[in-house]
Coordinates of C-alpha atoms and ligand atoms in Angstrom, one line a residue:
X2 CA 4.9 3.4 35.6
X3 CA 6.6 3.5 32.0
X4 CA 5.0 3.9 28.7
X5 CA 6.3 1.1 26.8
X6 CA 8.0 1.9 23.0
X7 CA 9.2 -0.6 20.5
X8 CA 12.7 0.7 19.1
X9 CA 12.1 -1.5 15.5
X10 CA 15.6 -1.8 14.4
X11 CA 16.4 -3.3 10.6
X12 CA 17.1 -6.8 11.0
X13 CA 19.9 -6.7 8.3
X14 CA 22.3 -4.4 10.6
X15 CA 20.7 -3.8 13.8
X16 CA 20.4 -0.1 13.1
X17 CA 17.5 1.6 14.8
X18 CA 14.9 2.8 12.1
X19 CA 14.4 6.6 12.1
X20 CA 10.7 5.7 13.2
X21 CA 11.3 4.2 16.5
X22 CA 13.0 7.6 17.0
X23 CA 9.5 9.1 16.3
X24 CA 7.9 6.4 18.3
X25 CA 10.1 7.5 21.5
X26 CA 9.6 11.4 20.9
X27 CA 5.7 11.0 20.9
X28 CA 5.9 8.5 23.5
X29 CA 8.0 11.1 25.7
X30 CA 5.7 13.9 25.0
X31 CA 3.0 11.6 26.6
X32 CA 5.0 10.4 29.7
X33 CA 6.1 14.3 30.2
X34 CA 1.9 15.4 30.8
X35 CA 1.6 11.6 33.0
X36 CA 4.7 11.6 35.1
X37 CA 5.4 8.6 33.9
X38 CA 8.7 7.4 32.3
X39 CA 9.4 6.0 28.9
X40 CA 11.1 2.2 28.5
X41 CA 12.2 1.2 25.0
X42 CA 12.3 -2.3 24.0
X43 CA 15.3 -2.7 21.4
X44 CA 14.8 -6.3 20.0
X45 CA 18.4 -7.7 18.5
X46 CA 19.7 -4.2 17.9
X47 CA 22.8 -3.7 17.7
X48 CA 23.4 -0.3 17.9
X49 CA 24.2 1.9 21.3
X50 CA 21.6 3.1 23.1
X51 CA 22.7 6.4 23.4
X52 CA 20.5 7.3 19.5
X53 CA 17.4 6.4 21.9
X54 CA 18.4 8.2 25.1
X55 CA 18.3 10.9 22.9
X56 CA 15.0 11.1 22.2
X57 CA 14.0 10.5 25.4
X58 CA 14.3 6.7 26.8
X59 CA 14.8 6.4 30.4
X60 CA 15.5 2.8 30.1
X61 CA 16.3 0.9 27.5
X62 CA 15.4 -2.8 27.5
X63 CA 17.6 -5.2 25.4
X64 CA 16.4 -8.5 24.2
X65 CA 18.6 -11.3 22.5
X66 CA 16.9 -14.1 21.3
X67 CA 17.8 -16.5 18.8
X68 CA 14.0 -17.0 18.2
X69 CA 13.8 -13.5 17.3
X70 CA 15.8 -13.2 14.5
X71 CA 13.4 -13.9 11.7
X72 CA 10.3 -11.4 12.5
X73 CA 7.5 -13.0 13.9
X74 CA 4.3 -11.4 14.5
X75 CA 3.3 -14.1 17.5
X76 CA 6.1 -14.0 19.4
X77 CA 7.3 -9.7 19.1
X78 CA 3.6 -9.0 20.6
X79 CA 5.1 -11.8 23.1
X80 CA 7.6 -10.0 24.1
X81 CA 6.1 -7.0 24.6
X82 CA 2.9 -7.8 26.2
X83 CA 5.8 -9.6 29.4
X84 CA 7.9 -6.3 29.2
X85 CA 4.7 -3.9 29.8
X86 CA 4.5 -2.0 32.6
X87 CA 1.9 0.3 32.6
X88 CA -1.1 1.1 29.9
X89 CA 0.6 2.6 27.1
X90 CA 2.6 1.0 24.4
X91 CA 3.3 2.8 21.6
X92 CA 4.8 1.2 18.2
X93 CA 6.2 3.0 15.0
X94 CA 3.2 2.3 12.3
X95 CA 6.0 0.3 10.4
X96 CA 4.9 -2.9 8.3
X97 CA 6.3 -5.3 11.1
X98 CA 5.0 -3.2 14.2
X99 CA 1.4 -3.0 12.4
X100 CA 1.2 -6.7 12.1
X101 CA 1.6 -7.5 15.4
X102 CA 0.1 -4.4 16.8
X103 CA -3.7 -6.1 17.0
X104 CA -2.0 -9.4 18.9
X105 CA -0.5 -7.0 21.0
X106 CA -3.5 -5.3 21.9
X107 CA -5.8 -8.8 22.6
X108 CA -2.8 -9.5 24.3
X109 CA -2.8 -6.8 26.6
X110 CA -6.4 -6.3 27.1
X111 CA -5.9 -2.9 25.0
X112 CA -7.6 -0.1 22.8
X113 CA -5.6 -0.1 19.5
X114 CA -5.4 3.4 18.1
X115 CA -3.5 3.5 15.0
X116 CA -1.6 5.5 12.8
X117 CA -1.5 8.7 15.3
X118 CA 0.1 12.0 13.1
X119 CA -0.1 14.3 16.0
X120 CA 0.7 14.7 20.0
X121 CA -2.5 13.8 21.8
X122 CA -4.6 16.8 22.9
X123 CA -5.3 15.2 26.1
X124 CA -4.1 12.4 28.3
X125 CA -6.7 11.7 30.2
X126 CA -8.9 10.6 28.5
X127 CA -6.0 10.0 25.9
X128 CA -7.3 12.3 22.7
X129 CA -5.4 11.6 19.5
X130 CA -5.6 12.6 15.7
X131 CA -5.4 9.8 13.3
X132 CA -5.1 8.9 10.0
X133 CA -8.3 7.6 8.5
X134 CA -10.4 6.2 5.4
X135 CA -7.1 5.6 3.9
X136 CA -5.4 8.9 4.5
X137 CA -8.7 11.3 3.1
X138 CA -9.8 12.1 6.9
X139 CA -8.5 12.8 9.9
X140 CA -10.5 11.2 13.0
X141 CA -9.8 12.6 17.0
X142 CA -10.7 9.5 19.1
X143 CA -10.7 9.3 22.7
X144 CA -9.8 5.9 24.6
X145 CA -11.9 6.8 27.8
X146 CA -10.2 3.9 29.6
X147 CA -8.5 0.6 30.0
X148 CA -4.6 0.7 28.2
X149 CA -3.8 1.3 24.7
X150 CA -1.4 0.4 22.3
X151 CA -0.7 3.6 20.0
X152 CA 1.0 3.4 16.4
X153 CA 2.3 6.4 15.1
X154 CA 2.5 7.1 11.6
X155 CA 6.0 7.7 10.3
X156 CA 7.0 11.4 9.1
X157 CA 3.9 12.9 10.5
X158 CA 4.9 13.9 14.8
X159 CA 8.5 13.8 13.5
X160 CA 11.7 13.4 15.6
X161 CA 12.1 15.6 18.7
X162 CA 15.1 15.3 20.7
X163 CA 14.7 14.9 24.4
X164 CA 18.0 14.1 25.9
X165 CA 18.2 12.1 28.9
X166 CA 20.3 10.1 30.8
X167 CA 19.6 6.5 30.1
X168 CA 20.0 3.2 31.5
X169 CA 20.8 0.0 30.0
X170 CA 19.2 -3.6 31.0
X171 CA 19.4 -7.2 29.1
X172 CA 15.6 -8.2 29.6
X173 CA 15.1 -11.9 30.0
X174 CA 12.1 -13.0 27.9
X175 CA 10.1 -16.8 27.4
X176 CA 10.1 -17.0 23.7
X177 CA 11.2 -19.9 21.8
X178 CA 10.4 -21.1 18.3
X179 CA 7.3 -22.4 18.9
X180 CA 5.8 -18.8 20.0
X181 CA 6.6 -18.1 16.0
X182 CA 3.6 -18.9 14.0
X183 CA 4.5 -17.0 11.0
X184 CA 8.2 -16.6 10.1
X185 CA 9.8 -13.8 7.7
X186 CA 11.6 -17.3 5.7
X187 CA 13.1 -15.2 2.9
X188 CA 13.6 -11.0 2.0
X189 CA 14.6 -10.2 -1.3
X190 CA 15.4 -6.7 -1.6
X191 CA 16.2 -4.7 -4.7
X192 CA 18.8 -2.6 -3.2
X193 CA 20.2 -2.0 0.2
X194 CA 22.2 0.9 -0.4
X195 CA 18.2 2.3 -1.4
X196 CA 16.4 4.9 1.1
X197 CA 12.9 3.6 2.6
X198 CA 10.2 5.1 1.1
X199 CA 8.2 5.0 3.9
X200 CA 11.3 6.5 6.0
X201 CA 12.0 9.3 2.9
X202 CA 11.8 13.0 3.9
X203 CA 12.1 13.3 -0.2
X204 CA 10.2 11.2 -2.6
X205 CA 10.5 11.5 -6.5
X206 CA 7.6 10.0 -8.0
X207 CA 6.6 9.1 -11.9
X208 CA 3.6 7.6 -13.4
X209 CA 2.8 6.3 -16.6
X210 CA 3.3 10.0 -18.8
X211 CA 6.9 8.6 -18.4
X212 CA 6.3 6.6 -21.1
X213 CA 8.6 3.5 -20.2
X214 CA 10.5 2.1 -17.8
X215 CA 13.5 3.4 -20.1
X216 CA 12.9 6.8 -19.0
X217 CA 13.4 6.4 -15.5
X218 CA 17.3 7.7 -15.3
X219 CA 16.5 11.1 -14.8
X220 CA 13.5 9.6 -12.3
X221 CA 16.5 8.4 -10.2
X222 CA 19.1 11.1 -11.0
X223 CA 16.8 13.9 -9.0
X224 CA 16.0 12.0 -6.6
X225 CA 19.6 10.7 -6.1
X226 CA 20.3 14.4 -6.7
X227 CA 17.8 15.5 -3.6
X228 CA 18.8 12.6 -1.6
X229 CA 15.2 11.1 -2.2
X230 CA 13.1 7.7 -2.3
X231 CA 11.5 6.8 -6.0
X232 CA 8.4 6.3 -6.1
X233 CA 5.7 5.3 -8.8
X234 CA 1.8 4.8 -9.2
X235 CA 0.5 1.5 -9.4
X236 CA -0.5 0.8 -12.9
X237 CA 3.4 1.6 -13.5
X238 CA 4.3 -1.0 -10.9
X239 CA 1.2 -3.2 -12.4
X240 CA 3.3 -3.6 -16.0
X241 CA 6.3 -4.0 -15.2
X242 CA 8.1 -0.6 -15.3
X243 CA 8.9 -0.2 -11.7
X244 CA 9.2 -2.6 -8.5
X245 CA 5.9 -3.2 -6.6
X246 CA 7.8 -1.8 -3.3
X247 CA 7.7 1.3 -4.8
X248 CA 3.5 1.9 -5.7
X249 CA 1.9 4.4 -3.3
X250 CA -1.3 4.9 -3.3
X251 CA -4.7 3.3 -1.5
X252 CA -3.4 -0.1 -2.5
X253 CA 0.1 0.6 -2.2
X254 CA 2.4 2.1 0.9
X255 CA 0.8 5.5 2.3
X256 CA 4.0 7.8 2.8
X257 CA 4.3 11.3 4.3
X258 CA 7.1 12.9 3.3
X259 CA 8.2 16.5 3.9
X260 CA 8.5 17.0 0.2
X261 CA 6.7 14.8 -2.5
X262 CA 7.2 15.2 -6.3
X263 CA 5.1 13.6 -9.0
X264 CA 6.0 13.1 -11.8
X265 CA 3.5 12.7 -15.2
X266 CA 1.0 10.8 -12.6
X267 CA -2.4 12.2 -13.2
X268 CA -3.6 12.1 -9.6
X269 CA -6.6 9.8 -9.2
X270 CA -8.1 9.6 -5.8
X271 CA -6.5 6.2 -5.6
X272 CA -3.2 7.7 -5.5
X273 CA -3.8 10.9 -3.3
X274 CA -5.2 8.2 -1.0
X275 CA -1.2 7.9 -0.5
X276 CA 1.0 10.6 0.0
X277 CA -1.6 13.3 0.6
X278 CA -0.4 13.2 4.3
X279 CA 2.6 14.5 1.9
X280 CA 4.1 18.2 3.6
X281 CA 4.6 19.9 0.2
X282 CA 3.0 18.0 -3.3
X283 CA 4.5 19.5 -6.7
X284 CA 3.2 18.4 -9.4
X285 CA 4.7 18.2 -13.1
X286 CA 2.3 17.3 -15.8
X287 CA 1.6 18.5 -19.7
X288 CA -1.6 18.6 -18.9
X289 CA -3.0 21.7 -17.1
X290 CA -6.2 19.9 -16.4
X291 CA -4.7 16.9 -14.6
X292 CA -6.9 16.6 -11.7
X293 CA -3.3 16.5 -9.4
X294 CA -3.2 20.2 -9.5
X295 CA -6.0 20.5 -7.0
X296 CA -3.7 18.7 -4.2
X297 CA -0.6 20.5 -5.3
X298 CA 0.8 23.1 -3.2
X299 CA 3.3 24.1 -6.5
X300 CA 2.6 23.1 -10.2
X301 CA 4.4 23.1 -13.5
X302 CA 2.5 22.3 -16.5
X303 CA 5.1 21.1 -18.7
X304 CA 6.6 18.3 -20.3
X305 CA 8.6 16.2 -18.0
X306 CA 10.7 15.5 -20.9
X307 CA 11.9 18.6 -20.3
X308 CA 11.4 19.6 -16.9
X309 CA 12.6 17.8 -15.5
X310 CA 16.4 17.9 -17.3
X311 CA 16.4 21.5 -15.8
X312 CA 15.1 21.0 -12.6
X313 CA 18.4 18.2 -12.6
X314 CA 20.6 21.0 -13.8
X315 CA 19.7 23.2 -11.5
X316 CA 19.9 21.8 -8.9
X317 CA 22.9 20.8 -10.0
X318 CA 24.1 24.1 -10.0
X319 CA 22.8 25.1 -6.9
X320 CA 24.8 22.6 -5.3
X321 CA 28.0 23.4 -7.1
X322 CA 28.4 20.5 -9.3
Ligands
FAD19 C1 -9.4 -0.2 -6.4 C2 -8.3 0.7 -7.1 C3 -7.2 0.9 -6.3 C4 -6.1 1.7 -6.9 N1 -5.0 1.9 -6.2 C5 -4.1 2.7 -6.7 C6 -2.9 3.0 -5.9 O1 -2.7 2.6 -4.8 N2 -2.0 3.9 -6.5 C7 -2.1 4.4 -7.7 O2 -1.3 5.2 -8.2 N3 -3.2 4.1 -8.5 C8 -4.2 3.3 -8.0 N4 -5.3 3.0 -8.7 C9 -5.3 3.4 -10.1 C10 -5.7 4.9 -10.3 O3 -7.1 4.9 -10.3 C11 -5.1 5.5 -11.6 O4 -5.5 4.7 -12.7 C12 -3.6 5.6 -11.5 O5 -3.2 6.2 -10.4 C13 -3.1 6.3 -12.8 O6 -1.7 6.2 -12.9 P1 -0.9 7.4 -13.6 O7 -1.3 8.7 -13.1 O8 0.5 6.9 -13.6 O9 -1.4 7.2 -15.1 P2 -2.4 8.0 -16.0 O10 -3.7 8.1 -15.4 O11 -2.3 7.4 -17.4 O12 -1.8 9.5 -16.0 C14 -0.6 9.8 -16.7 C15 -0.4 11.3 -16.5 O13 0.8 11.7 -17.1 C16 0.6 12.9 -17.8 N5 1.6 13.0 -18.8 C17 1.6 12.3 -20.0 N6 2.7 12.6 -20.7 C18 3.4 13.5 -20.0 C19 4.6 14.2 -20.1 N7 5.4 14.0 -21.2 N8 5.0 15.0 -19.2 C20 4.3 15.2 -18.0 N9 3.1 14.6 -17.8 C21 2.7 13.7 -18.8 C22 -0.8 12.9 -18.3 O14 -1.3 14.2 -18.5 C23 -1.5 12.1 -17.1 O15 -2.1 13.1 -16.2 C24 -6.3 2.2 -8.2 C25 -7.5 2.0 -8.9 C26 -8.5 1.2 -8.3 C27 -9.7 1.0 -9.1

């Protein structure tokens, strides 16, 4: 049998997304304690197969489908739920692979477990840690039977390579565009040349002790520095300062990265509800008593007015510019 993996790939290139990478190394550290094989599904990609193989697909299933072009939640849990063959399927906890994660799961007469951050302790009964009450618990659950689809947050198991020798197939599937009951019609991004925040090993972040959307230069020149994803809080997002795809926190995208740097937020639970899955937080704020210091693993009470000009120069200097 074959645990199944969705290999999301961005629509705008075909380029597989660095989290169906860490969909396929969690999904191979699974098949390596059952014996069983992993099979990715690659959906319009048009990338070689060789990045999957890599991680550790022993098959790689390739569907091309007009009626697959624009995202559809109806007919991607389609697909998958006539290309399973076994009882695991495991997703990337992406924005398109958790909105059709549930279909896929009534679908497939599966437990959903979602937003897994570590290999499971067991596989039989499957025993995972996941993400919980918006990132400020971690729950182990057990799926004592029946098959499960498994989403994996992103930046949490990481990528681990697994070289294999891989096989190709063109996978005939019966979708058309009536299986699409919700259609992606229009995406307007700010910038495509921008990293994805939720993808981000690095993520510069700024509240509202920035003062104005005018001070964001030096925001972007660290993190440009760093190669890093901006980020904001929300009310900074809420007036205007920054784009809405940028707001982490309990409302907004809950990020992970290795490295996560705030910038004159103030850390309200709200926030931390975000990026406290976050590797390493520092914190920069004037005020000593900003309640973000308790989360931080490194703090600088300062004025980012000023820190942050010399954190830019030296890292400037570090990297001999
Ligand atoms: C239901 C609900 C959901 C919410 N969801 C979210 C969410 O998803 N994400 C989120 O972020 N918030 C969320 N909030 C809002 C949250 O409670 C806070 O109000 C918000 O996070 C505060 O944003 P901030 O830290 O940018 O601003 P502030 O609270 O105003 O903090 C600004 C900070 O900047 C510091 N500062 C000021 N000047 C400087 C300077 N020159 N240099 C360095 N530091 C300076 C200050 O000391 C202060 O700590 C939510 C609230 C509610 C009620």
């Amino acid at each position: 049998m074959a645990i199944l993996v969705y290999a999301e790939s961005a629509s705008a290139d075909g380029q597989y997304k660095k989290a169906a990478f860490e969909a396929i190394s969690y999904a191979k550290t699974i098949a390596d304690k059952t014996g069983d094989t992993v099979t990715a599904v690659a959906i319009n990609a048009t990338e070689s197969s060789d990045s999957l193989y890599k991680y550790g697909a022993n098959k790689v299933l390739k569907v091309s489908n007009d009626a697959l072009k624009s995202f559809s939640p109806n007919a991607y849990a389609k697909v998958l739920s006539e290309l399973k063959d076994g009882d695991t399927i495991v997703l990337p906890a992406t924005n398109d692979a958790s909105s059709f994660a549930p279909l896929l799961a009534l679908k497939t007469d599966a437990t959903l477990v979602t937003n897994v951050i570590a290999a499971p302790s067991n596989v039989a009964p499957f025993t995972a840690e996941r993400r919980a009450f918006s990132g400020k618990g971690i729950e182990t659950v057990e799926v004592t039977e029946g098959a499960k689809v498994v989403t994996v947050l992103q930046n949490a198991f990481g990528l681990k390579e697994n070289p294999v020798a891989g096989t190709e197939e063109a996978a005939n599937v019966s979708v058309s565009d009536a299986d699409s009951k919700v259609k992606v019609v229009k995406v307007e991004q700010a910038s495509s040349d921008k990293i994805d925040l939720k993808e981000a090993e690095i993520v510069v972040s700024a509240g509202r002790g920035m003062k104005g959307p005018e001070n964001w230069g030096m925001i972007e020149e660290l993190a440009s520095l760093l190669g890093a994803a901006t980020a904001s809080s929300k009310p900074v997002a809420d007036i205007g300062w920054r784009p809405h795809s940028e707001h982490v926190g309990q409302t907004g995208k809950a990020i992970a990265p290795k490295l996560y740097i705030a910038v004159g937020i103030s850390g309200a639970i709200q926030h931390l509800a975000g990026v406290n899955g976050s590797k390493t937080i520092v914190v920069i704020n004037s005020d000593a008593e900003a309640p973000f210091f308790k989360a931080a693993d490194y703090g600088i009470v300062g004025d980012a007015f000023e820190v942050v000009p010399k954190l830019i120069e030296e890292v400037k200097k570090y990297k001999g510019m």
